[in-house]
Amino acid sequence: MLVSQHYGRFIDTLCWSDLPCDVQEKTLDLVSDWIANAAAGFDSKMGKALLSFVPLQKGKGTSFILGNLQEADPLSAALINGAASHALEFDDTYRSGLFHPGAPVISASWAAVGIKNPSGSRFLSSVAAGYEISMRLADTVNPVHNQKWHTTGTVGTFGAAASASMCMGLSAVQAAGALGLAGTQASGLWEILPDFPEAKGLHAGKAAQSGLLAALLAKQDVFGPSTIFEGSRGFFNAMVSEHVNIKTCCEGLGDEWLLTRTTIKAYPVCGHTMTSIEAALKLAKGLNFDEIEKIEVRVHPVSLGIAGNPAPKTELEAKFSIAFCVALALAKRKVTMKEFSAEALSDPTILTLISKIGLVADDSLGGTESQRPAKVSLKFCNGRVRSETAKIRKGDPENPLTGQEQKSKFLILVDDVWGRKMGETVFGAVRQLHQYDDFNTWLNENIFPWQKKIQPSARSMGRNNL
């Protein structure tokens, strides 16, 4: 059986009741986290730019944009919500696959709801299907693929097609055909870094939109090649420079649930900076910065390639700078959205600390390209040295956010967008979504009543509280 056919059968047969309790709970966590990121990221540079030329369409049965609760055609909603949910670098991530699954996968399903109203459990199952398929693909092609291709843009397109296909009730044959069409659209090059990080959001948005488009076409029995993965000019051969073990992309599907290994981030930064932040925070207490002569940060070579920018010029570039993030952690003893500001970029203390930082690529720390330890060493003027190493990031499966920490993150992200009361309502409502026979009823009870209360003046999202 071809990979696309295997995936099509999985999409066609998966039910919410098939998911173990921990997988169901994690799916709800991931949807909550995505909603908050999509709502808050609407005010990003990319979000504003996309919204400025995408025509909004009023009317029943359409999709909508989370940041301002305004209706839009499904393809536009997928694009904007997908880009917005990846814009703040606070969305979920899959460590071993070098991949952000939520932005493309959930954005596509959320938009598909406007085309065919599913049950809450079917929507959630479609999210799980998109995660399971795309995470396996990410593991199969990486780390080689991610050296040049942005996995969220490429593999994310398949995940989006899978989730949208299930959400709209496509057959196994149609779902396989949608994956074939998704593969012909998969894209996203790493040439965007370090100077154009905003384009990462576009990759996620296009993946969501392209995956949804593939599912819409397949619903009309317009298919792509069934050999899209293993064909001589298919995804594996075209976008991976080394041999791919095709068996790995289907192993354990429906039995081993990879989505439980997703990281829900504790810090609004590129994942390649997070262990450096953890190590720096351990060292931050009681420091006299004048006594520090030199700071050495040892990281995996891949991390240095992605986040080695020593002199970020914008708030978003700062999130892709190990040097800035370490200096910020040492200076402020915390790393939140509030700290990524124009003031921080010119803060004398942070700039002085950055000038003392030396970044070293070191694969002897252990770990892999997906699990990237970091070691931060402070050398003081008196010759004393203090060092800390971090292997696991807060939010990783081994050290997950607590339920209260997830709720706090959600509420702070959406506070300037929707207000506290709506945030509380939506966060609680997500936990009940699987009980609804149709998704629109859930929206009508928990989202749409707030539309008139979200005034244009309240949509400027300062994000200064996180």
mmCIF file of C-alpha atoms in Angstrom, residues 32-38 40 90-91 264-268 336-337 401-416 423-424 427 465-466:
data_model
loop_
_atom_site.group_PDB
_atom_site.id
_atom_site.type_symbol
_atom_site.label_atom_id
_atom_site.label_comp_id
_atom_site.label_asym_id
_atom_site.label_seq_id
_atom_site.Cartn_x
_atom_site.Cartn_y
_atom_site.Cartn_z
ATOM 1 C CA SER A 32 -6.385 25.963 23.256
ATOM 2 C CA ASP A 33 -2.787 26.974 22.691
ATOM 3 C CA TRP A 34 -3.379 27.468 18.971
ATOM 4 C CA ILE A 35 -6.448 29.646 19.562
ATOM 5 C CA ALA A 36 -4.492 31.983 21.832
ATOM 6 C CA ASN A 37 -1.580 32.240 19.402
ATOM 7 C CA ALA A 38 -3.832 32.837 16.400
ATOM 8 C CA ALA A 40 -2.745 37.400 19.534
ATOM 9 C CA PHE A 90 4.936 31.040 20.846
ATOM 10 C CA ASP A 91 3.117 28.204 19.056
ATOM 11 C CA ILE A 264 3.689 23.785 24.378
ATOM 12 C CA LYS A 265 6.143 26.636 24.726
ATOM 13 C CA ALA A 266 6.894 28.510 27.923
ATOM 14 C CA TYR A 267 8.878 31.217 26.121
ATOM 15 C CA PRO A 268 7.899 33.260 23.013
ATOM 16 C CA THR A 336 8.234 36.999 28.319
ATOM 17 C CA MET A 337 6.538 38.839 25.466
ATOM 18 C CA LEU A 401 3.398 23.283 31.467
ATOM 19 C CA THR A 402 0.869 22.642 34.203
ATOM 20 C CA GLY A 403 -2.806 23.154 33.502
ATOM 21 C CA GLN A 404 -2.700 26.451 35.367
ATOM 22 C CA GLU A 405 0.376 27.576 33.420
ATOM 23 C CA GLN A 406 -1.397 26.789 30.155
ATOM 24 C CA LYS A 407 -4.445 28.757 31.251
ATOM 25 C CA SER A 408 -2.305 31.694 32.349
ATOM 26 C CA LYS A 409 -0.519 31.729 28.986
ATOM 27 C CA PHE A 410 -3.850 31.604 27.163
ATOM 28 C CA LEU A 411 -5.449 34.414 29.141
ATOM 29 C CA ILE A 412 -2.483 36.754 28.901
ATOM 30 C CA LEU A 413 -2.173 36.203 25.153
ATOM 31 C CA VAL A 414 -5.842 36.948 24.454
ATOM 32 C CA ASP A 415 -6.401 39.621 27.101
ATOM 33 C CA ASP A 416 -5.672 42.607 24.846
ATOM 34 C CA GLY A 423 -10.774 34.571 27.392
ATOM 35 C CA GLU A 424 -12.105 32.721 30.432
ATOM 36 C CA PHE A 427 -10.638 28.561 27.458
ATOM 37 C CA ASN A 465 1.480 41.993 29.859
ATOM 38 C CA LEU A 466 2.876 38.574 28.980
#
